[in-house]
Coordinates of C-alpha atoms in Angstrom, one line a residue:
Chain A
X20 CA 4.2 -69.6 2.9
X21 CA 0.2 -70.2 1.9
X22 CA -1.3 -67.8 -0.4
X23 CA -3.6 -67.5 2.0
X24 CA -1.3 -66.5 5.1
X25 CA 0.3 -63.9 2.1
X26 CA -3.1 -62.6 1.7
X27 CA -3.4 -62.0 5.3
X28 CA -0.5 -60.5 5.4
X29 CA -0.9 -58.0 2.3
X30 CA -4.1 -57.2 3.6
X31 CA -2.5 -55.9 7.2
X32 CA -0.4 -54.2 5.7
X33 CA -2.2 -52.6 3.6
X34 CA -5.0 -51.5 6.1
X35 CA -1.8 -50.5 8.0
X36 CA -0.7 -47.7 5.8
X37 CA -4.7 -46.3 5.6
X38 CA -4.5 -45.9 8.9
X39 CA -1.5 -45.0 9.2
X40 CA -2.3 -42.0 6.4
X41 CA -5.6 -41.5 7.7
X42 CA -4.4 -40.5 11.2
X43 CA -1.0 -38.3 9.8
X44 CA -3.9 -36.4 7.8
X45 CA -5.7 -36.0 11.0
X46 CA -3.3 -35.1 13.0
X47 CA -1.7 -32.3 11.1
X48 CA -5.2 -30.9 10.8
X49 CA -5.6 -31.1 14.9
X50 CA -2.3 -29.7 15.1
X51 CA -2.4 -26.9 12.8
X52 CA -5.5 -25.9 15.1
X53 CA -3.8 -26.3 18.1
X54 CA -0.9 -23.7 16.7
X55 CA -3.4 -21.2 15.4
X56 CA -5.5 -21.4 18.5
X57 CA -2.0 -20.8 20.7
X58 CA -0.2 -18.2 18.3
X59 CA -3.4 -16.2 18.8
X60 CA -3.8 -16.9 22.6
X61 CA -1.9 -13.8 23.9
X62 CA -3.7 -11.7 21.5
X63 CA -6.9 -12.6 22.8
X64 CA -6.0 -12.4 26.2
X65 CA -4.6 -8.8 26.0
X66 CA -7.8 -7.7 23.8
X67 CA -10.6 -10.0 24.7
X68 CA -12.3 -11.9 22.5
X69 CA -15.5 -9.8 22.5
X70 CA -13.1 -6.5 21.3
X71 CA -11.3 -8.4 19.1
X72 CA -14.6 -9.9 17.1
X73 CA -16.4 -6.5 17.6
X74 CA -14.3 -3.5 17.1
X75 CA -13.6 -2.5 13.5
X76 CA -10.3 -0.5 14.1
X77 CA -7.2 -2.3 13.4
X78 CA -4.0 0.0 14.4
X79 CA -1.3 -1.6 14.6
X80 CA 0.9 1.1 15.6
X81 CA -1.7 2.3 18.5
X82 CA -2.1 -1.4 20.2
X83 CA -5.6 -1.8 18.8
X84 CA -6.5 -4.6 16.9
X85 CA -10.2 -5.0 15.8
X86 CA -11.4 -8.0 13.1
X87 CA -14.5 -6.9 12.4
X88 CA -14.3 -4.2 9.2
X89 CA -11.6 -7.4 7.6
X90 CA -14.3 -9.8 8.8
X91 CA -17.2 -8.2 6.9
X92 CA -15.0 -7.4 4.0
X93 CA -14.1 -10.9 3.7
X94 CA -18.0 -11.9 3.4
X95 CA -19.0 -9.5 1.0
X96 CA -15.7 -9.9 -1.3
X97 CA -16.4 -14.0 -1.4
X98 CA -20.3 -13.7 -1.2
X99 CA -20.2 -10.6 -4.1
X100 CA -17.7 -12.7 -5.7
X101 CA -20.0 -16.6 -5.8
X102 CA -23.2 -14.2 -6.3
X103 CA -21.3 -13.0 -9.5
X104 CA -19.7 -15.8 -10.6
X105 CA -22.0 -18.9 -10.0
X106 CA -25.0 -17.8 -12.4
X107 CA -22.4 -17.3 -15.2
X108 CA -20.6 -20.7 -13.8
X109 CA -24.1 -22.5 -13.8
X110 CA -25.3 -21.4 -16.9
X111 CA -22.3 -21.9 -18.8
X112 CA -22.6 -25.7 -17.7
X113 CA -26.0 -26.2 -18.5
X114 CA -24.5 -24.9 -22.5
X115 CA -22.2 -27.3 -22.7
X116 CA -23.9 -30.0 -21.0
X117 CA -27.1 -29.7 -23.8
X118 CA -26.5 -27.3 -26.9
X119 CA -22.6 -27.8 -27.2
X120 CA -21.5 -30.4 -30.2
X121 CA -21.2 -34.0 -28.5
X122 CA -17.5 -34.0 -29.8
X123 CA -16.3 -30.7 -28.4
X124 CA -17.7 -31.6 -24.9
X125 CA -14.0 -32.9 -24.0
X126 CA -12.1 -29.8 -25.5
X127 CA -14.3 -27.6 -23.5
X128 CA -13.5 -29.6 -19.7
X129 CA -9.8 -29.9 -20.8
X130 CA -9.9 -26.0 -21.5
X131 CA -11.2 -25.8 -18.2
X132 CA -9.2 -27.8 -16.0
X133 CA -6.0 -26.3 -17.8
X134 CA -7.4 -22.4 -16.6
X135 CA -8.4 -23.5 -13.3
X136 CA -4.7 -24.5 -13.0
X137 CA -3.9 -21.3 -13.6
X138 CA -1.9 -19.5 -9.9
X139 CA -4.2 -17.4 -8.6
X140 CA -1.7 -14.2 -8.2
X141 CA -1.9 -14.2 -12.0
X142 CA -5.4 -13.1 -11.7
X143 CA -4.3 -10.4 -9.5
X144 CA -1.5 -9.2 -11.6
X145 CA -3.6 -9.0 -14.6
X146 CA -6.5 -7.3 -12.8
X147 CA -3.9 -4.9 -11.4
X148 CA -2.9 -4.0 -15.0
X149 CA -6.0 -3.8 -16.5
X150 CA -9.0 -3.6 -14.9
X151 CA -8.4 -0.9 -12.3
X152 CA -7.4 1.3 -14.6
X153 CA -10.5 0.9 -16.8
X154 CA -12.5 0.5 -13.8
X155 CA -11.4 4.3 -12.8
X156 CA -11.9 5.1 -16.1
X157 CA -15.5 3.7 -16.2
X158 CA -16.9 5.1 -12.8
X159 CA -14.8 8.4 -13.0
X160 CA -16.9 9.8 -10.4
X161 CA -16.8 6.8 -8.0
X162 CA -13.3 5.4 -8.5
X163 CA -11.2 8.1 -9.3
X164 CA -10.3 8.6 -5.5
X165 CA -9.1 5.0 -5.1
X166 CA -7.5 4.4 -8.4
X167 CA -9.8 2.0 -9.0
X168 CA -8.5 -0.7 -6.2
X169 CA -11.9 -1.3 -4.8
X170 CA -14.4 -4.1 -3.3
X171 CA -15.9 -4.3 -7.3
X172 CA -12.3 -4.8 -8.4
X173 CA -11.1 -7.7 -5.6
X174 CA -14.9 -9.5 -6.5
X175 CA -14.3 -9.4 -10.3
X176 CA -11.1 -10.8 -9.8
X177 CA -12.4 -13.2 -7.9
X178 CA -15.6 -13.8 -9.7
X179 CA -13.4 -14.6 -12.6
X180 CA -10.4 -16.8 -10.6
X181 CA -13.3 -19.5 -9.6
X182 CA -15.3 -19.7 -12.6
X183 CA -13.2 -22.1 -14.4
X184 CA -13.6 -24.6 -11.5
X185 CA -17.6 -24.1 -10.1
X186 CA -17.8 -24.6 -14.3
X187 CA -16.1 -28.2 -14.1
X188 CA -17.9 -28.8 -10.9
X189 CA -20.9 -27.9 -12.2
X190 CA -20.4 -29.3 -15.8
X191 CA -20.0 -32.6 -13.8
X192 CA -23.2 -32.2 -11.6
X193 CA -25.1 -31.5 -14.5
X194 CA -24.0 -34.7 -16.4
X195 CA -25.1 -36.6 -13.1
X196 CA -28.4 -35.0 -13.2
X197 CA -29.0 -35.2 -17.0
X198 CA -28.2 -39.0 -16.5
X199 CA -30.8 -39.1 -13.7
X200 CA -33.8 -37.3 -15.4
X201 CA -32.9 -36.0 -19.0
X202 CA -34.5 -39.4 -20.5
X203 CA -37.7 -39.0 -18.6
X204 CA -37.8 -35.4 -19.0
X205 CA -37.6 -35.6 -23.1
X206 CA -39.8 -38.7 -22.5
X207 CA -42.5 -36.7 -21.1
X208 CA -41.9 -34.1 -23.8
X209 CA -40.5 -31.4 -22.7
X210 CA -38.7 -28.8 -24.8
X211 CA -35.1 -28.8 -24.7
X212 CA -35.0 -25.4 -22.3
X213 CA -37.8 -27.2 -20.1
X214 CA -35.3 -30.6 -19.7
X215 CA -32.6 -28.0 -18.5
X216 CA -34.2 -25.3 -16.1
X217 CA -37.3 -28.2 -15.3
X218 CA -35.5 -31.3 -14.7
X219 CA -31.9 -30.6 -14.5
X220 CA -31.5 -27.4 -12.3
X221 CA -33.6 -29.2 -10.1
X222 CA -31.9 -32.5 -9.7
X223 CA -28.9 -31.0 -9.5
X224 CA -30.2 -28.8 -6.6
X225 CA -28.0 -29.6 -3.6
X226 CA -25.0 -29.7 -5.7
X227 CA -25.1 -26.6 -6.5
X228 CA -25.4 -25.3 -3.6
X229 CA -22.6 -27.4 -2.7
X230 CA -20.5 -25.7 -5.8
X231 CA -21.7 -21.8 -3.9
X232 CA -20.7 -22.6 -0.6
X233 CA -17.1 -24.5 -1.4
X234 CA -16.7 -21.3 -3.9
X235 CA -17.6 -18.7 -0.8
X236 CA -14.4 -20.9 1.1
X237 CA -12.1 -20.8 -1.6
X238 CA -12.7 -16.6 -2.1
X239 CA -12.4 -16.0 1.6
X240 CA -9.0 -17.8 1.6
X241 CA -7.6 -16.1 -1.4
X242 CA -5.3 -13.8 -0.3
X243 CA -2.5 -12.6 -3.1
X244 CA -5.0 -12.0 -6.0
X245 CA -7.0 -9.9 -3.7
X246 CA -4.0 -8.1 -2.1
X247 CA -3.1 -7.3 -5.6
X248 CA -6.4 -4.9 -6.5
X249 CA -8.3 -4.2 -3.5
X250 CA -6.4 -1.4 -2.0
X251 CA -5.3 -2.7 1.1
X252 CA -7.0 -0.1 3.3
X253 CA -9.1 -1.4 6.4
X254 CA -12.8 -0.1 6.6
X255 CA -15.8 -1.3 6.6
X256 CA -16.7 -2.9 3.0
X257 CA -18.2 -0.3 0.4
X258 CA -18.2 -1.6 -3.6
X259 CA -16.6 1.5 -5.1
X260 CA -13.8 2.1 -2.0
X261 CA -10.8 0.1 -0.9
X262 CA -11.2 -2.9 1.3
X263 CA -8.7 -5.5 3.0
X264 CA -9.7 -9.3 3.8
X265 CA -8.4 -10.9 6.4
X266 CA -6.6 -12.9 4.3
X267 CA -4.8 -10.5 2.3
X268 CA -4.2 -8.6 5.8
X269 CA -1.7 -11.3 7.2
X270 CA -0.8 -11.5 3.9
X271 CA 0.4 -7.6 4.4
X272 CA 1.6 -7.6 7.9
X273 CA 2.5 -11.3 8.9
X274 CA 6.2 -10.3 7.2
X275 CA 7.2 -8.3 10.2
X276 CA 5.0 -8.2 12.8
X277 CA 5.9 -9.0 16.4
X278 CA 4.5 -9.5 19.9
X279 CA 0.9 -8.7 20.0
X280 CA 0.2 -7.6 16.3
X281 CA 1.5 -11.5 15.1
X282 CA -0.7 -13.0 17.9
X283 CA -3.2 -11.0 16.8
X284 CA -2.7 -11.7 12.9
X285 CA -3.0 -15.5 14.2
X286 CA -6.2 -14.8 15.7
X287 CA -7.0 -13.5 12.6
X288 CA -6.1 -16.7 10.8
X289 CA -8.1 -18.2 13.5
X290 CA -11.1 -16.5 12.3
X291 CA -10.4 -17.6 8.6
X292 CA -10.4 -21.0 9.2
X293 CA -13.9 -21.1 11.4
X294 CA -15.3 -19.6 8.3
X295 CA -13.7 -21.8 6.2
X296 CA -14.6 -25.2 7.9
X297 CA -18.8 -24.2 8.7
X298 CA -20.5 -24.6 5.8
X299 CA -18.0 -27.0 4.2
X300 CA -18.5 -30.2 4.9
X301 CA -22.3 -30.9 5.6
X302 CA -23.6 -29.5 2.1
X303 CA -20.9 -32.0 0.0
X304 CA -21.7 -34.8 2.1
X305 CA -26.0 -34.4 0.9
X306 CA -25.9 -36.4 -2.2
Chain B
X23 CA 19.8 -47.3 15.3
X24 CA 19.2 -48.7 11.3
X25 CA 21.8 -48.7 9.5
X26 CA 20.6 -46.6 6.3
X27 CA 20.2 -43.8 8.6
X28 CA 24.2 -43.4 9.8
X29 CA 24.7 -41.3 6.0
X30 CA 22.0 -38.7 6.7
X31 CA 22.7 -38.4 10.1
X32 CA 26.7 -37.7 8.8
X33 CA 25.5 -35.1 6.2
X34 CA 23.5 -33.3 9.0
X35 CA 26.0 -32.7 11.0
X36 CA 28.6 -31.7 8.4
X37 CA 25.9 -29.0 6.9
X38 CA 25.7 -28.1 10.5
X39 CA 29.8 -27.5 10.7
X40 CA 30.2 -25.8 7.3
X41 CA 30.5 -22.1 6.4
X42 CA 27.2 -20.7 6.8
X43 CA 26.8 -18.0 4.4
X44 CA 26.3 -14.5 5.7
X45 CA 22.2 -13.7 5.6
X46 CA 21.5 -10.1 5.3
X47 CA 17.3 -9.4 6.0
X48 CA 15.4 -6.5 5.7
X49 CA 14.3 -3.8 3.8
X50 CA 12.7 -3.7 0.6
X51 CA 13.7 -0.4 -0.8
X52 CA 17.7 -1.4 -0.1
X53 CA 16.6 -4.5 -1.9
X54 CA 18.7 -3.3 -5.3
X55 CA 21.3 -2.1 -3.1
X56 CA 21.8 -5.2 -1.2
X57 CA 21.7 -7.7 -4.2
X58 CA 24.6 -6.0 -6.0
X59 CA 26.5 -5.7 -2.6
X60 CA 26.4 -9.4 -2.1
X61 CA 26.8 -10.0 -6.1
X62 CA 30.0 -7.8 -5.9
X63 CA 30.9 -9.3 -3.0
X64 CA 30.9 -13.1 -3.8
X65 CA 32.4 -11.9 -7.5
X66 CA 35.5 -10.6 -5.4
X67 CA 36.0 -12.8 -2.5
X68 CA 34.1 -16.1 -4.0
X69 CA 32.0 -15.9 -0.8
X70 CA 27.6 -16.3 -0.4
X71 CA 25.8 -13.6 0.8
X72 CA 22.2 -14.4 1.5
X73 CA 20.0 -11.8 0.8
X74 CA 16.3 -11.4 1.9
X75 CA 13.7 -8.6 2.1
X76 CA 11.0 -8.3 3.9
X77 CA 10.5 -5.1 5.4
X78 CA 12.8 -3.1 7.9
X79 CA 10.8 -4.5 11.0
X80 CA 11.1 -8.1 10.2
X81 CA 14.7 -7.5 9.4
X82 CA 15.3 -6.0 13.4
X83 CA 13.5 -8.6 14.7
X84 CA 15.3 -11.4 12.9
X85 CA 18.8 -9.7 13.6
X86 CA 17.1 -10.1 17.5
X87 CA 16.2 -13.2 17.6
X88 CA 19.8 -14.5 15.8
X89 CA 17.5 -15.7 12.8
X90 CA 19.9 -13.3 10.3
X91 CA 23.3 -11.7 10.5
X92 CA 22.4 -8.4 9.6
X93 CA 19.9 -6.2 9.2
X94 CA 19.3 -3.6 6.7
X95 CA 17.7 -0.8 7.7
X96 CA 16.3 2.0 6.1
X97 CA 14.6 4.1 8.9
X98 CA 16.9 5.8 11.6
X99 CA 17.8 3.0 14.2
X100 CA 18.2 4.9 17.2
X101 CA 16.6 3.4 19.9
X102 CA 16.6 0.1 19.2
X103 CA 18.6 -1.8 21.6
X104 CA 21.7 -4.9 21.1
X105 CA 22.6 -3.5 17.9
X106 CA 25.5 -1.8 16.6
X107 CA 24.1 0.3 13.2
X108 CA 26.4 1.3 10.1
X109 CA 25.7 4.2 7.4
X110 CA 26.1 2.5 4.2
X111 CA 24.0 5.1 2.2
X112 CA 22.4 8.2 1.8
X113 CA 18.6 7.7 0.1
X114 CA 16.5 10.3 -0.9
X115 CA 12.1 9.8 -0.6
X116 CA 11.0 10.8 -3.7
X117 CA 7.4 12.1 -3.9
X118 CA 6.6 10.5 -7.7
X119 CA 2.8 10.7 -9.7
X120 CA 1.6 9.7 -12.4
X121 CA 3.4 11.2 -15.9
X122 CA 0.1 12.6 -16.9
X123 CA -0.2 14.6 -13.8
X124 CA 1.0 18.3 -14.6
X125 CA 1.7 19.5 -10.5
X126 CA 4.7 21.5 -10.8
X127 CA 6.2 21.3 -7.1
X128 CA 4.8 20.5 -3.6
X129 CA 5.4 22.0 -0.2
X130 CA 6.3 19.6 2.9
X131 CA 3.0 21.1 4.4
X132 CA 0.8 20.2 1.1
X133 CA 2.3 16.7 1.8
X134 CA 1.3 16.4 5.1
X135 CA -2.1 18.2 4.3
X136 CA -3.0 14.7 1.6
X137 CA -1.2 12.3 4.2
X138 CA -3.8 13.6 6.8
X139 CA -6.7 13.6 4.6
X140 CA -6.9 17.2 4.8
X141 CA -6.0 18.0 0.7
X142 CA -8.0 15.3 -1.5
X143 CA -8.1 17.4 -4.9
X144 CA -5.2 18.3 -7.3
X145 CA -7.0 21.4 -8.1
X146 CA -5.8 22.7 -4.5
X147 CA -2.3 22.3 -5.5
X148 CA -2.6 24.1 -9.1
X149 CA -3.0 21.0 -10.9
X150 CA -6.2 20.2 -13.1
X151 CA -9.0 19.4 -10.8
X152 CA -9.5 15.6 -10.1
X153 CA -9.7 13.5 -6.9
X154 CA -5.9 12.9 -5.6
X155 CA -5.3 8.9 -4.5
X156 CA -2.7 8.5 -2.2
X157 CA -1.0 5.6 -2.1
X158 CA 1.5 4.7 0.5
X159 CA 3.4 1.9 2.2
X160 CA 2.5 -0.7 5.5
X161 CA 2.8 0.1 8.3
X162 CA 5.8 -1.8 9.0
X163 CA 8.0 0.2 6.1
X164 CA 10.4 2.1 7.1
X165 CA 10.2 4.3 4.0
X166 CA 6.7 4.9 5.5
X167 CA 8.0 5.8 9.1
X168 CA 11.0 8.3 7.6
X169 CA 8.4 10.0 4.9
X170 CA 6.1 10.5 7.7
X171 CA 8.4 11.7 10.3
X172 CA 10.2 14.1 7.2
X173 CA 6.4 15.8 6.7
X174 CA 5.6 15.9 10.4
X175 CA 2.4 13.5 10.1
X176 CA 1.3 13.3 13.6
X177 CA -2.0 10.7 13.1
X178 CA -2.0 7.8 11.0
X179 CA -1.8 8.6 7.2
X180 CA -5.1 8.4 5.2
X181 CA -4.7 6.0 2.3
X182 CA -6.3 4.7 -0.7
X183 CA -4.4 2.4 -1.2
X184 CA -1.1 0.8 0.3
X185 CA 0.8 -1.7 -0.9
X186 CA 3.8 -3.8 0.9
X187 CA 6.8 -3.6 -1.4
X188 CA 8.3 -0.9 -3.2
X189 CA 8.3 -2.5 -6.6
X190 CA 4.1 -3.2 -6.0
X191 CA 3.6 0.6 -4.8
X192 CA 5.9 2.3 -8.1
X193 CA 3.5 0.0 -10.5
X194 CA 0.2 1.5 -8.6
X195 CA 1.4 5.1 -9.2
X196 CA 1.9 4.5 -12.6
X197 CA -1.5 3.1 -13.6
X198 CA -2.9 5.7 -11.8
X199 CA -3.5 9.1 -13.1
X200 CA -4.1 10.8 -10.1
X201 CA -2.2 9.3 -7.5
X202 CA 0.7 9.8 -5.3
X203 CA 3.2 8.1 -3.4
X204 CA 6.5 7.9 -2.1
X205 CA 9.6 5.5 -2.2
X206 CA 13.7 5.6 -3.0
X207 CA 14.4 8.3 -5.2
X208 CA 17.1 5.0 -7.4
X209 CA 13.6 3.5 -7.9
X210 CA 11.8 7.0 -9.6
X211 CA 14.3 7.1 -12.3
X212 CA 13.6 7.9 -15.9
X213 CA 11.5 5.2 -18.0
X214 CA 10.1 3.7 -14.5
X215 CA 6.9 5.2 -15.0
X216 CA 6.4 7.2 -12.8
X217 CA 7.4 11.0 -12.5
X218 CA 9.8 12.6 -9.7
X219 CA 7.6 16.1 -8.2
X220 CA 10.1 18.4 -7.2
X221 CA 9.5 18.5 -3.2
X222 CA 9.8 22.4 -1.8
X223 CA 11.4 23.2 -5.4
X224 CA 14.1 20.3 -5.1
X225 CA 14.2 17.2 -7.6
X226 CA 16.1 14.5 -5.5
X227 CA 19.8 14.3 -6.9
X228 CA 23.5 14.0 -5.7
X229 CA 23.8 17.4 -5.1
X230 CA 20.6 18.1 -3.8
X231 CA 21.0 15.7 -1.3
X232 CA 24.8 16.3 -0.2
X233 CA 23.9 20.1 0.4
X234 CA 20.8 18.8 2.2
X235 CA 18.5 20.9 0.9
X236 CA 16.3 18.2 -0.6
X237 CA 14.1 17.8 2.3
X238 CA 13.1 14.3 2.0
X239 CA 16.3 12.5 3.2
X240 CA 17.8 9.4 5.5
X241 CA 20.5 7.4 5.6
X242 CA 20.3 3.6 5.3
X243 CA 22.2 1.2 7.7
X244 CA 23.4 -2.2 7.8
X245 CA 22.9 -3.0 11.6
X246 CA 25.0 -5.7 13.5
X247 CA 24.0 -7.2 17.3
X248 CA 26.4 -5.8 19.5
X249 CA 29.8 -6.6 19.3
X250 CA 29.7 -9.2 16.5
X251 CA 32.5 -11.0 16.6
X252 CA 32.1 -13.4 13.2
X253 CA 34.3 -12.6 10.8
X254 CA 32.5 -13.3 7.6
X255 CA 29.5 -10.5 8.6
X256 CA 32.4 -8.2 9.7
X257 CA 34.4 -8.5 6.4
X258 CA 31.0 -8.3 4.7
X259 CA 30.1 -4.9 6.3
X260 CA 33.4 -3.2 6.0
X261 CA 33.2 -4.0 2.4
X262 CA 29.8 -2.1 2.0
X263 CA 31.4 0.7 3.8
X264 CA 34.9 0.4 2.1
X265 CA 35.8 1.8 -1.3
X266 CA 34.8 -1.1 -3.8
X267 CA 31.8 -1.5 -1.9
X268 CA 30.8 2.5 -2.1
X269 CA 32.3 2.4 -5.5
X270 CA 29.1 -0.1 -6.1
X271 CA 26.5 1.6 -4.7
X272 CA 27.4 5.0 -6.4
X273 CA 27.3 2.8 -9.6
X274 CA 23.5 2.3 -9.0
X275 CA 22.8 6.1 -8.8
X276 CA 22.6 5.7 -4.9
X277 CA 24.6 8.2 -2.6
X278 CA 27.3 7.1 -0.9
X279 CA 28.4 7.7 2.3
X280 CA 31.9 9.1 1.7
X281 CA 33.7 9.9 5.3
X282 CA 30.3 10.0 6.9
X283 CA 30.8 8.2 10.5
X284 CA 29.1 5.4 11.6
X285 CA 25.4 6.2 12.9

């Protein structure tokens, strides 16, 4: 056999198995659509899609099964819970990009990476443990009927779960944009603070955006860390009462329901993953 | 057909041919209960019982839909169709707080009063004032469905917080000072942290129970589809219900059912 026929041959194969990979990918994404979308069919035929989306009341036991309160409470948990944590995520970068020693640079990403490991239901357990019972102690007067498992409670959780990985996203963005205009910056001479909030933030503008949106999807999927603290209860979102996402809702009920309430706890996935998959994509792909 | 593929294909079918092990699913607060049934068991007879929880619902439905063996079931079955249901115990809800929380004793209608939304202070039931949380169960428990028949809630219950598993809910009550909440009295024992309220004067016991005058009681069932014919679930269940089996139970500070029939 030639080398070259070999070549030919390694390379079909090769090109075989990306496609090959490519379309499994693919087609267990279509697929797991496809389920969703027909696990919640029944449930949108027996309510209608327009009741389903706009009624707030979710009854199980009465037949009545409205996303809208679990909607709303899944937006302001994983907003609350980026609008919390990104400042502290982003400035926390822009420390270690410029004012922390050269040398402990890699200890600090390592520390990260190892803590954005860390499973997400040990968040939960610990904000179970502690913070809702300081947080009723705090806010006696707002928290004491709750016990503390609030909206505040599921977004600090939160806030706190993704830090560790908007900071290594971040940490990275910034090292991109310091390569990109730090030299000119300094070269123009501009103070230390001015190279960061001047030339940095701004390079690094898109991407951090990027980092809010992709932490907004990762919140609204979390589901065990916020079943943990938030209280479980469905109603409209309000910072100092219990709330329930609608992740941490099938979460709750998928376990036993039947019939309509399953259907309609697919529906509810359904919902999930729309939010999930809009602003994804499109803001990563801006470079 | 390739060749490599004859071995799996063998060890398919033969896990397909051997003993299945029986799979008990269901509720949560018979979780204890179950586990040291099917330890006991396989300790004595050398066989597997499977045992998952998951809420009494999901247990039904599985049992229905031939996806376990039996179901355990701690609300009253009646009504439910294709099953045959078997008393293995007598539970008793225990309405528990926090150990701070100095309330002496509450009344079935107090109960029902917080349930409904009605009684949101502990000053109202002669405790110290502060806003009372009440914390309960999902809608699918059937600890839920047998407190709420037991106080005579007639619309749905007005939580603070509920939580899915019994375990979850006893941890809640404890790191709360003012809340309350319900679950198996073997769960509410001492150094659990949480504190038994004695429910219309009557701390849940053996002989509170028995004489029935501890109001918050049910029975808990193993249920079977009708007519079961597999031996293995069969010799399962009438060891629950014989004597090593009640001689177990009564060894986790559960009530047994002693001569009680079958529901």
């Amino acid at each position: 056999m030639s080398p070259a026929l070999r070549r030919r041959i390694r390379n079909r194969i090769f090109a075989s198995g990306v496609v090959l990979c490519g379309g499994l990918g693919t087609t267990a994404l279509g697929a797991m659509f496809l389920f969703l979308l027909a696990g919640a069919f029944p449930a949108l035929r027996d309510q209608g899609l327009a009741r389903m989306l706009l009624s707030p009341v979710w009854e199980p036991s009465l037949g009545r099964f409205g996303l809208l309160a679990m909607f709303c409470a899944t937006v302001a948990v994983s907003c609350g819970a980026v609008l919390l944590g990104l400042p502290v995520a982003l400035l926390s970068a822009a420390f270690a990009q410029n004012l922390l020693p050269r040398r402990l640079r890699p200890a600090f990403g390592g520390l990260l990476e190892l803590m954005s490991g860390l499973p997400s239901v040990l968040f939960g357990l610990v904000g179970l443990m502690t913070l809702l019972p300081a947080l009723s102690r705090m806010f006696p007067a707002g928290m004491a009927a709750s016990g503390g498992a609030t909206l505040l409670a599921a977004i600090l959780v939160l806030a706190a779960m993704m830090l560790p990985e908007m900071t290594l996203a971040l940490f990275g963005d910034l090292r991109e944009a310091e390569k990109q205009v730090g030299p000119s910056s300094r070269a123009l001479g501009a103070t230390p603070m001015q190279t960061v909030f001047r030339a940095q933030l701004p390079a690094a503008g898109v991407k951090i955006t990027a980092a809010g949106l992709g932490g907004i999807r990762r919140a609204a999927a979390e589901g065990v860390a916020v079943l943990l603290v938030s209280g479980n209860v469905v109603r409209f979102p309000s910072l100092f009462r219990g709330t329930r996402t609608l992740a941490s809702g099938m979460i709750l009920e998928m376990g036993y329901a039947s019939g309509i309430h399953r259907s309609a706890l697919f529906a509810a996935a359904l919902l999930l993953l729309l939010v999930a998959l809009l602003p994804g994509g499109s803001a990563r792909d801006k470079k | 057909m390739k060749r490599w593929a004859v071995p799996f294909l063998v060890l398919l079918l033969l896990s397909g041919c051997a003993e299945r092990p029986v799979l008990v699913a269901g509720s949560s607060c018979m979780g204890r209960m179950m586990a040291a049934l099917a330890e006991g068991y396989a300790e004595r007879y050398g066989k597997a019982v499977e045992v998952q929880l998951g809420g009494t619902e999901l247990g039904l439905l599985a049992l229905g839909e031939g996806g376990c063996d039996l179901a355990s079931c701690s609300r009253d079955p009646e009504g439910y169709g294709g099953i045959d249901a078997f008393a293995v115990a007598v539970d008793a809800i225990a309405v528990v707080v926090h150990p701070s929380n100095p309330v002496a004793s509450v009344s079935l209608s107090e109960l029902r009063g917080i349930y409904a939304g009605e009684i949101t202070d502990w000053e109202e039931l002669g405790a110290s004032p502060a806003p009372i949380v009440v914390v309960g169960r999902e809608a699918g428990s059937g600890t839920r469905l047998a407190f709420e028949q037991a106080i005579g809630l007639k619309t749905s219950a007005r939580h603070a917080q509920e939580q899915n598993e019994t375990g979850l809910l006893r941890t809640a009550v404890s790191l709360c000072p003012g809340a309350i909440g319900y679950l198996s009295f073997d769960y509410a024992g001492e150094g659990t942290g949480v504190r038994s309220v004695p429910v219309e004067g009557m701390l849940p016991s053996e002989g509170t129970v028995r004489s029935r005058r501890y109001p918050l009681t049910r029975r808990l069932f193993l249920c079977a589809r009708r007519g079961e014919t597999r031996s293995e679930t069969l010799d399962f269940l009438s060891f629950c219900r014989g004597g090593e089996g009640q001689a177990l139970i009564r060894s986790l500070g559960i009530i047994g059912i002693d001569g009680e029939g079958s529901g």
